[in-house]
XYZ file of C-alpha atoms in Angstrom:
373
model
C 15.197 -1.055 -18.759
C 15.798 -3.106 -21.923
C 13.299 -5.638 -23.252
C 15.414 -8.651 -22.197
C 15.383 -7.525 -18.579
C 11.647 -6.845 -18.764
C 10.997 -10.379 -19.993
C 13.144 -11.866 -17.233
C 11.392 -9.807 -14.564
C 7.979 -10.752 -15.885
C 8.975 -14.428 -15.932
C 10.189 -14.137 -12.346
C 6.828 -12.698 -11.293
C 4.979 -15.481 -13.079
C 7.164 -18.115 -11.396
C 6.226 -16.652 -8.019
C 2.564 -16.678 -8.996
C 2.618 -20.235 -10.299
C 4.503 -21.502 -7.251
C 1.840 -20.025 -4.972
C -1.033 -21.554 -6.904
C 0.628 -24.983 -7.325
C 1.459 -25.264 -3.647
C -2.114 -24.368 -2.773
C -3.471 -26.885 -5.270
C -1.377 -29.633 -3.730
C -2.857 -28.839 -0.348
C -6.487 -28.439 -1.366
C -6.797 -30.656 -4.493
C -9.569 -28.651 -6.201
C -11.320 -29.852 -9.339
C -9.755 -28.891 -12.641
C -11.846 -26.039 -14.041
C -10.039 -25.866 -17.363
C -12.042 -26.441 -20.533
C -10.653 -28.166 -23.611
C -11.515 -27.776 -27.267
C -10.052 -29.723 -30.192
C -9.573 -27.825 -33.435
C -8.030 -28.863 -36.744
C -5.375 -26.706 -38.363
C -3.205 -27.579 -41.386
C -4.294 -31.185 -41.145
C -3.300 -31.502 -37.503
C -5.561 -31.746 -34.454
C -4.700 -29.260 -31.718
C -6.133 -29.264 -28.201
C -6.767 -25.745 -26.874
C -7.151 -25.243 -23.114
C -8.956 -22.032 -22.150
C -7.130 -19.804 -19.673
C -9.593 -20.240 -16.826
C -7.072 -20.827 -14.047
C -8.386 -19.344 -10.819
C -7.250 -18.927 -7.258
C -7.710 -22.052 -5.177
C -9.871 -20.166 -2.704
C -11.815 -17.624 -4.774
C -12.947 -16.829 -8.280
C -10.417 -13.988 -8.475
C -8.073 -14.556 -11.422
C -4.398 -13.660 -11.207
C -3.237 -12.604 -14.664
C 0.405 -12.063 -13.760
C 2.938 -10.244 -11.610
C 5.483 -7.701 -12.870
C 8.628 -7.184 -10.800
C 10.557 -3.889 -10.834
C 13.856 -3.837 -8.970
C 15.485 -0.784 -7.427
C 12.363 1.343 -7.006
C 9.809 1.831 -4.242
C 6.373 2.156 -5.799
C 4.140 4.368 -3.660
C 0.871 4.877 -5.558
C -0.937 4.523 -8.868
C -1.230 7.627 -11.041
C -3.491 5.718 -13.456
C -3.789 2.210 -14.847
C -0.421 2.420 -16.607
C 1.565 4.745 -14.348
C 2.897 4.678 -10.796
C 4.810 7.104 -8.610
C 8.171 5.686 -7.524
C 10.872 6.670 -5.063
C 14.408 5.717 -6.098
C 18.036 6.740 -5.780
C 19.128 9.592 -8.019
C 22.547 8.374 -9.113
C 23.093 11.452 -11.268
C 23.801 13.373 -8.061
C 26.756 13.070 -5.690
C 26.372 10.544 -2.862
C 27.006 11.072 0.830
C 29.165 8.607 2.722
C 27.282 7.187 5.715
C 28.892 4.462 7.838
C 31.342 3.756 5.044
C 28.672 3.410 2.342
C 27.716 5.774 -0.475
C 24.107 6.889 -0.185
C 22.386 8.749 -2.986
C 19.410 11.065 -2.434
C 16.006 9.487 -3.004
C 13.869 11.381 -5.513
C 10.386 10.953 -6.992
C 9.498 9.863 -10.540
C 6.447 8.970 -12.598
C 6.982 5.550 -14.173
C 5.007 4.287 -17.164
C 4.447 0.560 -16.632
C 4.076 -0.480 -20.259
C 7.312 1.175 -21.415
C 9.369 1.422 -18.222
C 10.126 5.092 -18.899
C 10.429 7.486 -15.957
C 9.703 11.215 -15.757
C 11.136 13.261 -12.855
C 8.581 14.654 -10.407
C 10.806 15.970 -7.603
C 14.586 15.826 -7.855
C 17.307 17.369 -5.729
C 19.962 16.824 -3.087
C 17.347 16.132 -0.374
C 15.430 12.914 0.170
C 11.830 12.915 -1.050
C 9.335 10.131 -0.516
C 6.126 8.878 1.163
C 4.217 10.064 -1.905
C 0.498 9.502 -2.386
C -1.924 10.879 -4.940
C -5.223 12.619 -4.262
C -8.336 10.553 -5.080
C -8.740 12.394 -8.408
C -5.011 11.846 -9.198
C -4.402 15.575 -9.774
C -2.320 16.386 -6.688
C 0.674 14.647 -5.113
C 1.242 14.719 -1.351
C 4.871 13.936 -0.490
C 7.494 14.647 2.152
C 10.990 16.011 2.397
C 12.355 13.302 4.665
C 14.696 13.501 7.654
C 15.018 9.977 9.088
C 11.758 9.399 11.026
C 10.223 12.830 10.330
C 9.591 15.078 7.359
C 8.042 18.257 5.986
C 4.862 17.929 3.936
C 4.319 19.290 0.412
C 1.567 19.132 -2.213
C 2.432 19.195 -5.915
C -0.002 20.170 -8.645
C 0.758 17.548 -11.297
C -0.522 19.756 -14.120
C 1.912 22.593 -13.346
C 4.624 20.801 -11.356
C 4.448 23.526 -8.684
C 4.672 22.504 -5.016
C 3.492 24.235 -1.838
C 4.531 23.487 1.751
C 1.713 22.201 3.944
C 3.597 21.856 7.228
C 5.694 24.494 8.967
C 7.249 21.909 11.246
C 8.317 18.317 10.806
C 5.923 15.492 11.623
C 6.307 11.708 11.594
C 7.138 10.435 8.132
C 4.554 7.627 8.203
C 1.667 10.012 8.985
C -0.561 12.059 6.702
C -3.266 11.138 4.182
C -5.758 12.692 1.804
C -9.030 13.754 3.445
C -10.537 14.550 0.003
C -9.331 15.905 -3.340
C -8.387 19.272 -1.843
C -7.063 18.555 1.660
C -4.514 16.423 3.498
C -4.709 15.661 7.220
C -1.930 14.761 9.664
C -0.950 14.970 13.366
C 1.877 17.251 14.440
C 4.488 16.288 17.034
C 2.380 17.766 19.870
C -0.685 15.629 19.106
C -2.705 18.306 17.291
C -4.493 17.180 14.135
C -3.938 19.600 11.271
C -5.601 19.909 7.876
C -3.984 21.686 4.915
C -5.374 22.486 1.468
C -3.711 22.356 -1.943
C -2.721 26.026 -1.628
C -0.810 25.376 1.587
C -3.376 26.931 3.957
C -3.347 25.134 7.317
C -5.973 24.859 10.028
C -6.137 23.119 13.398
C -8.889 20.512 13.393
C -8.561 18.667 16.709
C -6.507 19.436 19.804
C -6.391 15.968 21.339
C -4.426 16.900 24.447
C -2.281 13.786 23.920
C 1.329 14.068 22.791
C 1.381 10.993 20.566
C -1.403 10.737 17.986
C -1.163 8.393 15.016
C -3.158 6.630 12.279
C -5.076 9.823 11.505
C -7.552 9.410 8.654
C -10.737 11.194 7.628
C -13.793 9.329 6.361
C -16.795 11.482 5.512
C -17.542 13.758 8.454
C -15.435 11.798 10.932
C -11.747 11.893 11.775
C -10.333 8.650 13.185
C -7.131 8.501 15.195
C -5.274 6.336 17.739
C -3.813 7.540 21.053
C -2.491 6.460 24.437
C -0.921 3.399 26.015
C -4.122 1.439 25.388
C -4.031 2.380 21.681
C -7.540 3.812 21.784
C -9.286 4.354 18.474
C -11.309 7.567 18.638
C -13.728 9.177 16.201
C -14.112 12.958 16.062
C -17.345 14.248 14.493
C -16.592 17.389 12.478
C -20.224 18.551 12.750
C -20.906 18.056 16.461
C -17.257 18.543 17.518
C -17.653 15.520 19.787
C -15.147 12.679 20.244
C -16.073 9.058 20.901
C -13.750 6.164 21.813
C -14.568 3.188 19.550
C -12.033 0.498 20.435
C -8.766 -0.296 22.249
C -5.554 -2.116 21.261
C -5.784 -0.753 17.699
C -2.628 -0.597 15.607
C -4.139 0.493 12.291
C -7.577 1.499 11.055
C -8.492 1.583 7.352
C -11.993 2.845 6.438
C -13.780 1.372 3.421
C -14.237 3.747 0.462
C -17.810 4.572 1.501
C -16.980 4.712 5.221
C -19.528 2.061 6.174
C -16.909 -0.411 7.397
C -13.544 -0.353 9.106
C -10.665 -2.769 8.611
C -8.887 -2.773 11.967
C -5.600 -4.417 12.896
C -5.763 -5.170 16.618
C -3.060 -6.476 18.930
C -4.468 -9.541 20.677
C -1.373 -10.302 22.744
C 2.404 -9.958 22.385
C 3.400 -11.475 19.052
C -0.145 -11.817 17.724
C -2.307 -9.470 15.655
C -5.720 -9.952 14.090
C -7.326 -8.254 11.079
C -10.949 -7.467 11.897
C -13.813 -6.423 9.670
C -15.918 -3.988 11.707
C -18.875 -1.701 11.186
C -18.351 2.064 11.218
C -18.508 2.119 15.031
C -15.795 -0.501 15.476
C -18.065 -3.439 16.333
C -16.531 -6.675 15.072
C -18.290 -8.431 12.176
C -15.675 -11.038 11.273
C -12.018 -11.987 11.620
C -10.114 -12.119 8.350
C -6.534 -12.962 9.330
C -4.266 -13.664 12.297
C -0.483 -13.336 12.391
C 2.563 -12.090 14.185
C 2.398 -9.026 11.956
C -0.258 -7.698 9.549
C 0.810 -4.889 7.248
C -0.315 -2.812 4.289
C -4.074 -3.362 4.581
C -5.916 -1.696 1.708
C -9.485 -1.696 0.360
C -10.205 -2.145 -3.344
C -11.870 0.923 -4.911
C -15.313 -0.732 -4.895
C -14.948 -1.906 -1.302
C -15.391 -5.578 -2.182
C -11.862 -6.767 -1.362
C -9.108 -6.274 1.193
C -5.434 -6.771 0.406
C -2.923 -7.284 3.206
C 0.366 -8.964 4.088
C 0.923 -11.241 7.069
C 3.781 -12.814 8.983
C 2.767 -16.121 10.554
C 2.525 -16.337 14.339
C 4.485 -19.606 14.282
C 6.734 -21.526 11.897
C 4.092 -24.269 11.662
C 1.597 -21.913 9.998
C 1.872 -21.378 6.252
C 0.518 -17.836 6.252
C 3.455 -15.626 5.244
C 2.845 -13.395 2.265
C 0.373 -11.151 0.479
C -3.317 -12.057 0.339
C -6.568 -10.716 -1.059
C -9.830 -11.489 0.746
C -13.365 -11.162 -0.605
C -15.068 -9.145 2.133
C -18.559 -10.663 1.842
C -17.497 -14.316 1.706
C -14.159 -14.265 3.518
C -12.615 -16.281 0.681
C -8.878 -15.745 0.433
C -6.452 -15.564 -2.494
C -2.693 -16.008 -1.883
C -0.725 -13.700 -4.175
C 2.943 -13.553 -3.133
C 4.904 -15.657 -0.653
C 7.596 -14.636 1.845
C 7.619 -10.876 1.376
C 7.969 -7.963 3.781
C 5.689 -5.156 2.662
C 7.255 -1.723 3.164
C 4.177 0.478 2.633
C 0.424 0.367 2.423
C -0.681 -1.684 -0.561
C -2.243 0.403 -3.328
C -4.960 -0.451 -5.864
C -5.210 0.978 -9.369
C -8.337 3.056 -10.125
C -10.020 0.072 -11.828
C -9.190 -2.343 -9.004
C -7.489 -4.659 -11.516
C -3.930 -3.988 -10.347
C -2.302 -4.027 -6.930
C 0.968 -2.287 -6.026
C 3.275 -3.789 -3.403
C 6.695 -2.467 -2.402
C 9.008 -4.703 -0.405
C 12.490 -4.362 1.064
C 15.120 -7.089 0.768
C 18.600 -7.374 2.253
C 21.210 -7.613 -0.492
C 24.946 -7.146 0.022
C 24.240 -5.951 3.589
C 22.029 -3.152 2.263
C 18.242 -3.038 2.147
C 16.979 -2.539 -1.383
C 13.459 -2.030 -2.704
C 11.490 -4.152 -5.135
C 8.078 -3.209 -6.501
C 5.508 -5.770 -7.606
C 2.541 -4.934 -9.807
C -0.074 -7.682 -9.474
C -2.476 -7.920 -12.421
C -5.967 -9.225 -11.659
C -9.225 -9.892 -13.455
């Protein structure tokens, strides 16, 4: 991407940021926290205003937003690099419903330069990539519509091993630690696989549809059944305990002491709950028709999420960051549809959001990198 396009994209992100803050200021009318200093230079007096602009609701500062079109950012590989999924237009397309469709491949993109290095290319579609906590291994899938085969790539060598002999749902699977991924198969059995491709059965749930499988410490959390029961399996005692019902998503904090739970309250209404490790409600953070992408900051102090308002009268569409201890909320982006779980950079100073937009009757991806301080 040339420098002119980079500048335009950065300006577009800043316009979105400024619009959000200005609209909020008009509604809340906070005090001006800017500080002024008059200095003399070349015989002229110049007033300098410190850059102390803050969110209307919290002390979190939004430094800027970078917009990258045509790629689906999936995870941070470091502070200046992300893994992206995008069309490989160097390969031949397939014609589907009268449209040319190119295979989606995986690349490592350097944010500061915009350069991209291939990670996994080929005629097949690859995606749903996420890095291990230590950023040394890449878990990704060979995708077939709603299902896929799992693989782990060693980033140092570029070698990949298969971690699933059969397809499983494309939205499932996560890192249990630096060496293992965990996922449910199509029969409801929870499987764990290591970076060498060795697989083991962890839990036979006896239920055909198991989803939202995630491991936190010595517990494996998962959701099953018509009542969307959230269960916790203790890997030491081999006992299972039902924690809560009507759960759509569960996201454990980095230390496992808290759970962010998206619960369906009634048709057309969801609520984001902050709970203790046993699922007992501590506070309600957000309500909406939809709540997507919930993600904890690395230090566990913040939650990022995207909401769709329950009614047109509510101005709650967009991406937000909430301070967990105070409940104070920062609006970040308006009117977006998040495609994946939001991802934080290792420092917690950047947030990755991928969205899909309809353009020329085709859904295309845009990635936003939100810079914080």
